[in-house]
Tab-separated table of C-alpha atoms in Angstrom:
chain	number	residue	atom	x	y	z
A	1353	GLN	CA	-44.977	-9.109	-26.846
A	1354	SER	CA	-42.377	-9.510	-24.070
A	1355	LEU	CA	-43.608	-10.928	-20.769
A	1356	TYR	CA	-41.340	-8.482	-18.911
A	1357	THR	CA	-40.803	-4.752	-19.152
A	1358	ASP	CA	-37.191	-3.549	-19.501
A	1359	SER	CA	-37.055	-2.615	-15.828
A	1360	GLU	CA	-38.433	-5.981	-14.765
A	1361	ALA	CA	-35.906	-7.786	-16.962
A	1362	GLU	CA	-33.063	-5.744	-15.473
A	1363	GLN	CA	-34.325	-6.466	-11.977
A	1364	ALA	CA	-34.402	-10.186	-12.747
A	1365	ALA	CA	-30.844	-10.001	-14.125
A	1366	GLN	CA	-29.714	-8.087	-11.031
A	1367	ASN	CA	-31.270	-10.723	-8.794
A	1368	GLU	CA	-29.232	-13.372	-10.614
A	1369	ARG	CA	-26.008	-11.341	-10.267
A	1370	SER	CA	-26.646	-10.921	-6.539
A	1371	LYS	CA	-26.427	-14.716	-6.203
A	1372	CYS	CA	-22.914	-14.794	-7.711
A	1373	ASP	CA	-19.850	-15.344	-5.541
A	1374	PHE	CA	-17.692	-12.234	-4.989
A	1375	ILE	CA	-14.666	-14.374	-4.062
A	1376	LYS	CA	-14.810	-16.215	-7.382
A	1377	TYR	CA	-15.296	-12.884	-9.170
A	1378	PHE	CA	-12.323	-11.401	-7.239
A	1379	GLU	CA	-10.085	-14.335	-8.216
A	1380	GLU	CA	-10.999	-13.975	-11.902
A	1381	LEU	CA	-10.432	-10.212	-11.673
A	1382	LYS	CA	-6.991	-10.813	-10.123
A	1383	ASP	CA	-5.952	-13.164	-12.915
A	1384	LYS	CA	-7.281	-10.856	-15.622
A	1385	ARG	CA	-5.990	-7.539	-14.293
A	1386	HIS	CA	-2.613	-8.591	-12.926
A	1387	LYS	CA	-1.473	-11.404	-15.191
A	1388	ASN	CA	1.537	-9.314	-16.270
A	1389	SER	CA	1.952	-7.168	-13.151
A	1390	SER	CA	5.018	-7.204	-10.909
A	1391	LYS	CA	5.538	-10.093	-8.507
A	1392	SER	CA	4.891	-7.889	-5.452
A	1393	ILE	CA	1.452	-6.827	-6.779
A	1394	GLN	CA	0.518	-10.424	-7.586
A	1395	VAL	CA	1.634	-11.541	-4.107
A	1396	ASN	CA	-0.540	-8.891	-2.419
A	1397	TRP	CA	-3.626	-9.814	-4.445
A	1398	ASN	CA	-3.064	-13.517	-3.728
A	1399	ARG	CA	-2.707	-12.842	0.015
A	1400	GLU	CA	-5.832	-10.695	0.044
A	1401	LEU	CA	-7.713	-13.506	-1.720
A	1402	ALA	CA	-6.447	-16.000	0.878
A	1403	LEU	CA	-7.632	-13.728	3.718
A	1404	LEU	CA	-11.072	-13.361	2.105
A	1405	LYS	CA	-11.377	-17.154	2.044
A	1406	LEU	CA	-10.297	-17.340	5.686
A	1407	TYR	CA	-12.875	-14.682	6.588
A	1408	THR	CA	-15.713	-16.715	5.057
A	1409	ASP	CA	-14.328	-20.104	6.183
A	1410	GLY	CA	-14.047	-21.089	2.551
A	1411	LYS	CA	-17.717	-20.409	1.830
A	1412	PRO	CA	-18.962	-18.205	-1.040
A	1413	LEU	CA	-19.501	-14.499	-0.382
A	1414	LEU	CA	-22.623	-13.634	-2.347
A	1415	PHE	CA	-22.895	-10.141	-3.802
A	1416	GLY	CA	-26.376	-9.851	-2.291
A	1417	SER	CA	-24.898	-10.184	1.200
A	1418	ILE	CA	-22.325	-7.408	0.790
A	1419	ASP	CA	-23.319	-4.197	2.550
A	1420	LEU	CA	-21.580	-1.502	4.594
A	1421	ASN	CA	-21.837	-3.509	7.812
A	1422	LEU	CA	-20.113	-6.510	6.245
A	1423	ILE	CA	-17.358	-4.307	4.777
A	1424	GLU	CA	-16.695	-2.666	8.157
A	1425	ASP	CA	-16.640	-6.113	9.776
A	1426	TYR	CA	-14.110	-7.301	7.200
A	1427	LYS	CA	-12.012	-4.180	7.861
A	1428	ASP	CA	-11.889	-5.099	11.575
A	1429	TYR	CA	-10.962	-8.650	10.608
A	1430	LEU	CA	-8.000	-7.423	8.543
A	1431	ILE	CA	-6.747	-5.178	11.345
A	1432	ASN	CA	-6.549	-8.270	13.581
A	1433	ALA	CA	-5.722	-10.798	10.846
A	1434	PRO	CA	-3.148	-13.450	11.710
A	1435	SER	CA	0.404	-13.563	10.389
A	1436	LYS	CA	3.377	-15.815	11.125
A	1437	THR	CA	4.524	-13.481	13.885
A	1438	GLY	CA	1.170	-12.424	15.353
A	1439	THR	CA	-1.127	-10.013	13.550
A	1440	ILE	CA	-0.347	-8.251	10.286
A	1441	SER	CA	0.825	-4.630	10.488
A	1442	ALA	CA	-1.528	-1.676	10.039
A	1443	ASN	CA	0.197	-0.819	6.763
A	1444	THR	CA	-0.230	-4.364	5.441
A	1445	ALA	CA	-3.888	-4.372	6.493
A	1446	SER	CA	-4.291	-1.015	4.730
A	1447	THR	CA	-2.816	-2.443	1.523
A	1448	TYR	CA	-5.069	-5.518	1.579
A	1449	PHE	CA	-8.183	-3.468	2.344
A	1450	SER	CA	-7.394	-1.159	-0.600
A	1451	ILE	CA	-7.184	-4.222	-2.853
A	1452	PHE	CA	-10.525	-5.470	-1.474
A	1453	LYS	CA	-12.061	-2.060	-2.232
A	1454	ALA	CA	-10.633	-2.170	-5.751
A	1455	GLY	CA	-12.527	-5.432	-6.252
A	1456	LEU	CA	-15.744	-3.880	-4.930
A	1457	ARG	CA	-15.315	-0.840	-7.184
A	1458	GLN	CA	-14.874	-3.017	-10.263
A	1459	ALA	CA	-17.893	-5.112	-9.252
A	1460	PHE	CA	-19.968	-1.913	-9.171
A	1461	ILE	CA	-18.692	-0.948	-12.643
A	1462	ASP	CA	-19.548	-4.442	-13.921
A	1463	GLY	CA	-23.070	-4.241	-12.489
A	1464	TYR	CA	-22.764	-6.825	-9.726
A	1465	LEU	CA	-23.341	-4.133	-7.098
A	1466	THR	CA	-25.974	-1.413	-7.499
A	1467	ILE	CA	-24.131	0.987	-5.142
A	1468	ASP	CA	-20.463	2.016	-5.157
A	1469	LEU	CA	-19.896	0.733	-1.632
A	1470	ALA	CA	-16.124	1.165	-1.858
A	1471	ALA	CA	-16.575	4.946	-2.074
A	1472	LYS	CA	-18.580	4.984	1.155
A	1473	VAL	CA	-15.946	3.267	3.326
A	1474	LYS	CA	-12.798	4.895	4.731
A	1475	ASN	CA	-9.448	3.207	4.263
A	1476	ILE	CA	-7.498	1.674	7.120
A	1477	TYR	CA	-5.178	4.328	8.547
A	1478	TYR	CA	-1.773	4.012	6.918
A	1479	GLU	CA	1.235	4.705	9.114
A	1480	GLU	CA	4.236	6.203	7.372
A	1481	SER	CA	7.037	3.688	7.717
A	1482	GLN	CA	10.495	4.759	8.800
A	1483	ARG	CA	12.686	5.258	5.729
A	1484	GLU	CA	16.160	4.461	6.984
A	1485	TYR	CA	19.032	5.941	4.997
A	1486	LEU	CA	22.749	6.614	5.153
A	1487	THR	CA	24.392	10.018	5.406
A	1488	LEU	CA	27.111	10.809	2.880
A	1489	GLU	CA	29.710	10.259	5.617
A	1490	GLU	CA	28.228	6.818	6.409
A	1491	LEU	CA	28.051	5.935	2.724
A	1492	ASN	CA	31.770	6.706	2.344
A	1493	GLN	CA	32.444	4.742	5.528
A	1494	LEU	CA	30.624	1.746	4.041
A	1495	ALA	CA	32.395	2.093	0.690
A	1496	ALA	CA	35.722	1.862	2.528
A	1497	THR	CA	34.664	-1.333	4.346
A	1498	PRO	CA	35.368	-4.769	2.783
A	1499	CYS	CA	32.286	-6.856	1.977
A	1500	ASP	CA	31.881	-10.657	1.725
A	1501	SER	CA	30.441	-10.206	-1.776
A	1502	GLU	CA	32.111	-7.801	-4.183
A	1503	ILE	CA	29.126	-7.923	-6.559
A	1504	LEU	CA	26.773	-7.001	-3.695
A	1505	LYS	CA	28.984	-4.089	-2.658
A	1506	ARG	CA	29.135	-2.690	-6.189
A	1507	ALA	CA	25.379	-3.144	-6.715
A	1508	ALA	CA	24.515	-1.498	-3.381
A	1509	LEU	CA	26.701	1.540	-4.061
A	1510	PHE	CA	25.272	1.659	-7.600
A	1511	SER	CA	21.790	1.838	-6.043
A	1512	ALA	CA	22.900	4.688	-3.773
A	1513	LEU	CA	24.208	6.602	-6.817
A	1514	THR	CA	21.201	5.926	-9.094
A	1515	GLY	CA	18.206	5.165	-6.870
A	1516	LEU	CA	17.501	1.902	-8.687
A	1517	ARG	CA	15.614	-0.890	-6.924
A	1518	HIS	CA	17.208	-4.287	-6.374
A	1519	SER	CA	14.849	-5.885	-8.926
A	1520	ASP	CA	15.917	-3.416	-11.642
A	1521	ILE	CA	19.619	-3.765	-10.864
A	1522	LYS	CA	19.388	-7.559	-10.932
A	1523	GLN	CA	17.727	-7.491	-14.380
A	1524	LEU	CA	20.006	-4.802	-15.857
A	1525	LYS	CA	21.820	-5.882	-19.033
A	1526	TRP	CA	24.690	-4.197	-20.838
A	1527	ARG	CA	22.465	-3.267	-23.765
A	1528	ASP	CA	20.413	-1.179	-21.285
A	1529	ILE	CA	23.402	1.140	-20.676
A	1530	VAL	CA	24.133	3.489	-23.568
A	1531	LYS	CA	26.274	6.606	-23.904
A	1532	ASP	CA	24.406	9.729	-24.998
A	1533	LYS	CA	27.000	12.405	-25.797
A	1534	GLU	CA	28.802	12.997	-22.493
A	1535	HIS	CA	26.513	10.979	-20.207
A	1536	TYR	CA	25.735	7.318	-19.784
A	1537	GLN	CA	22.019	6.517	-19.719
A	1538	LEU	CA	19.943	3.580	-18.533
A	1539	HIS	CA	17.178	2.445	-20.866
A	1540	PHE	CA	15.071	-0.107	-19.024
A	1541	THR	CA	11.571	-1.177	-17.960
A	1542	GLN	CA	10.924	-0.897	-14.224
A	1543	GLN	CA	10.083	-4.304	-12.741
A	1544	LYS	CA	7.622	-2.809	-10.254
A	1545	THR	CA	5.730	-0.244	-12.350
A	1546	LYS	CA	6.474	-1.617	-15.851
A	1547	GLY	CA	7.274	1.954	-16.890
A	1548	VAL	CA	10.012	2.507	-19.499
A	1549	GLU	CA	12.743	4.723	-18.064
A	1550	TYR	CA	15.535	6.771	-19.657
A	1551	MET	CA	17.799	7.851	-16.838
A	1552	PRO	CA	21.227	9.474	-16.884
A	1553	ILE	CA	23.832	8.094	-14.486
A	1554	SER	CA	27.166	9.485	-13.346
A	1555	ASP	CA	30.534	8.241	-14.580
A	1556	GLN	CA	31.173	7.009	-11.036
A	1557	ALA	CA	27.986	4.912	-11.119
A	1558	TYR	CA	29.044	3.501	-14.496
A	1559	SER	CA	32.473	2.591	-13.115
A	1560	LEU	CA	30.777	0.366	-10.515
A	1561	CYS	CA	29.363	-1.778	-13.333
A	1562	GLY	CA	32.786	-3.265	-14.081
A	1563	GLU	CA	34.159	-4.318	-17.444
A	1564	ARG	CA	31.590	-4.046	-20.228
A	1565	GLY	CA	30.241	-7.389	-21.428
A	1566	ASP	CA	28.072	-8.681	-24.267
A	1567	ALA	CA	24.773	-6.869	-24.889
A	1568	ASP	CA	22.571	-9.627	-23.403
A	1569	ARG	CA	24.795	-10.298	-20.416
A	1570	LEU	CA	23.683	-9.157	-16.947
A	1571	VAL	CA	25.679	-6.213	-15.595
A	1572	PHE	CA	25.591	-7.428	-11.977
A	1573	GLU	CA	25.805	-11.126	-12.740
A	1574	GLY	CA	25.440	-13.317	-9.647
A	1575	LEU	CA	23.694	-10.701	-7.495
A	1576	GLN	CA	21.791	-12.431	-4.683
A	1577	ASP	CA	17.991	-12.751	-4.686
A	1578	PRO	CA	15.946	-10.443	-2.401
A	1579	SER	CA	15.327	-13.221	0.129
A	1580	TRP	CA	19.081	-13.772	0.673
A	1581	ILE	CA	20.728	-10.424	0.073
A	1582	ASN	CA	20.031	-8.660	3.381
A	1583	ARG	CA	22.065	-11.099	5.494
A	1584	PRO	CA	25.382	-10.191	3.839
A	1585	VAL	CA	24.267	-6.533	3.772
A	1586	LYS	CA	23.802	-6.693	7.557
A	1587	ARG	CA	27.273	-8.202	8.084
A	1588	TRP	CA	28.835	-5.540	5.849
A	1589	VAL	CA	27.071	-2.673	7.637
A	1590	GLU	CA	28.017	-4.041	11.084
A	1591	ALA	CA	31.643	-4.428	9.989
A	1592	SER	CA	31.672	-0.736	9.043
A	1593	GLY	CA	30.594	0.275	12.550
A	1594	ILE	CA	27.244	1.717	11.391
A	1595	THR	CA	24.481	0.847	13.865
A	1596	LYS	CA	21.455	1.655	11.670
A	1597	HIS	CA	19.190	-1.139	10.416
A	1598	ILE	CA	20.139	-1.028	6.738
A	1599	THR	CA	18.651	-3.295	4.071
A	1600	PHE	CA	19.459	-3.247	0.361
A	1601	HIS	CA	16.391	-1.074	-0.314
A	1602	CYS	CA	17.793	1.583	2.040
A	1603	PHE	CA	20.359	2.476	-0.628
A	1604	ARG	CA	17.459	3.718	-2.769
A	1605	HIS	CA	16.221	5.744	0.230
A	1606	THR	CA	19.762	7.084	0.630
A	1607	TYR	CA	19.830	8.273	-2.984
A	1608	ALA	CA	16.512	10.124	-2.623
A	1609	THR	CA	17.392	11.725	0.705
A	1610	LEU	CA	20.870	12.864	-0.367
A	1611	GLN	CA	19.535	14.297	-3.629
A	1612	LEU	CA	16.951	16.406	-1.788
A	1613	THR	CA	19.454	17.385	0.900
A	1614	ASN	CA	21.806	18.661	-1.798
A	1615	GLY	CA	19.110	20.826	-3.348
A	1616	THR	CA	17.746	18.730	-6.216
A	1617	ASP	CA	14.087	19.671	-6.628
A	1618	ILE	CA	11.483	17.095	-5.645
A	1619	TYR	CA	10.017	16.779	-9.155
A	1620	THR	CA	13.386	15.812	-10.620
A	1621	VAL	CA	14.007	13.316	-7.807
A	1622	SER	CA	10.532	11.875	-8.363
A	1623	LYS	CA	11.302	11.360	-12.067
A	1624	MET	CA	14.707	9.833	-11.299
A	1625	LEU	CA	13.104	7.370	-8.885
A	1626	GLY	CA	10.440	6.456	-11.449
A	1627	HIS	CA	7.571	7.452	-9.157
A	1628	LYS	CA	4.249	7.946	-10.923
A	1629	LYS	CA	3.144	10.551	-8.376
A	1630	VAL	CA	5.258	13.185	-6.659
A	1631	THR	CA	3.330	12.489	-3.429
A	1632	THR	CA	5.237	9.194	-3.197
A	1633	THR	CA	8.484	11.172	-3.125
A	1634	GLN	CA	7.309	13.620	-0.462
A	1635	ILE	CA	8.108	11.176	2.369
A	1636	TYR	CA	11.798	11.883	1.650
A	1637	ALA	CA	11.164	15.626	1.718
A	1638	LYS	CA	9.797	15.214	5.261
A	1639	ILE	CA	13.073	13.570	6.290
A	1640	VAL	CA	15.002	16.506	4.846
A	1641	ASP	CA	12.701	18.992	6.608
A	1642	ALA	CA	13.329	17.208	9.905
A	1643	LYS	CA	17.076	17.490	9.297
A	1644	LYS	CA	16.685	21.226	8.618
A	1645	ASN	CA	14.737	21.658	11.872
A	1646	ALA	CA	17.488	19.855	13.773
A	1647	ALA	CA	20.105	22.026	12.054
A	1648	ALA	CA	18.217	25.185	13.087
A	1649	ASP	CA	18.570	24.186	16.747
A	1650	ALA	CA	22.130	22.874	16.442
A	1651	ILE	CA	23.876	26.185	17.206
A	1652	GLN	CA	23.273	27.552	20.692
A	1653	ILE	CA	25.091	30.546	22.214
A	1654	THR	CA	25.006	32.017	25.694
A	1655	LEU	CA	22.782	35.106	25.848
A	1656	SER	CA	22.449	37.520	28.765
A	1657	ASP	CA	19.011	38.087	30.283
A	1658	ASP	CA	18.705	41.588	28.867
A	1659	MET	CA	19.084	40.226	25.304
A	1660	ILE	CA	16.186	37.767	25.417
A	1661	GLY	CA	12.486	37.993	26.012
A	1662	THR	CA	11.946	41.445	24.452
A	1663	PRO	CA	10.762	41.469	20.832
A	1664	ILE	CA	12.744	43.900	18.684
A	1665	ASP	CA	9.613	45.541	17.285
A	1666	SER	CA	8.358	46.462	20.763
A	1667	LYS	CA	11.437	48.608	21.413
A	1668	LYS	CA	10.346	50.995	18.658
A	1669	GLU	CA	7.159	51.959	20.515
């Protein structure tokens, strides 16, 4: 006969799990879950892990010590966490805290925590970042301006016409561009989401690709890496006379904003951008709405006093 009842055995096992280190568990979870994820996701998980270790001064964080008070304390720590230029932004803190909560949620599923603590804690408030973009007039102005790098210029305008990210453009090979009846299509795997995309592109976008090469050859061969590309982009934009702060990623924002401005429905734009959720695309719709509001107030005429201040309906009474 067993010395322990089932409940006593489970309690003993739970006591042992409570002595395990969450930081070690989090690191193993990171390696297991995101071994094949995009570089940006891996970087965020690695930075969150580094901040956890800073928070505990390199000491273990036992599951038995994790409660709501500790989680709230860690949230405050992230909000004031150090970066190279001061403290990290609210949006960065929000991202890291969401990753921390993902670790807690998985720990609950795996039985290391008896309560789903992640569900009981609010996220750090996320501020919508400014999505800078170019108007069609500015885009034409930029297209007419010489650039230090011809490959950069063609890739940037290609992004504005297709909405592709820098990472996807840099990896694009000639075999990924096929002609389906009258339209060229891109068949590729998104670097960020790992989703397979089939996207039509315009003849003008195709013309920016240059002379067709071998199937395994890169379309935009020699395109600068993300860490270097925005310097020549800045010089090009300044040379055009545009005063906005434009990075390479802004060409993707430009595509989304111009599509919505020209009447393309948000669900189609969302699909073209490769967004998994239409809510991600709605930030661009807000920009368009703001433009509509400004347009509504753009025309002002001089009205006499007897024409204003009296609702039309009231005259019928």
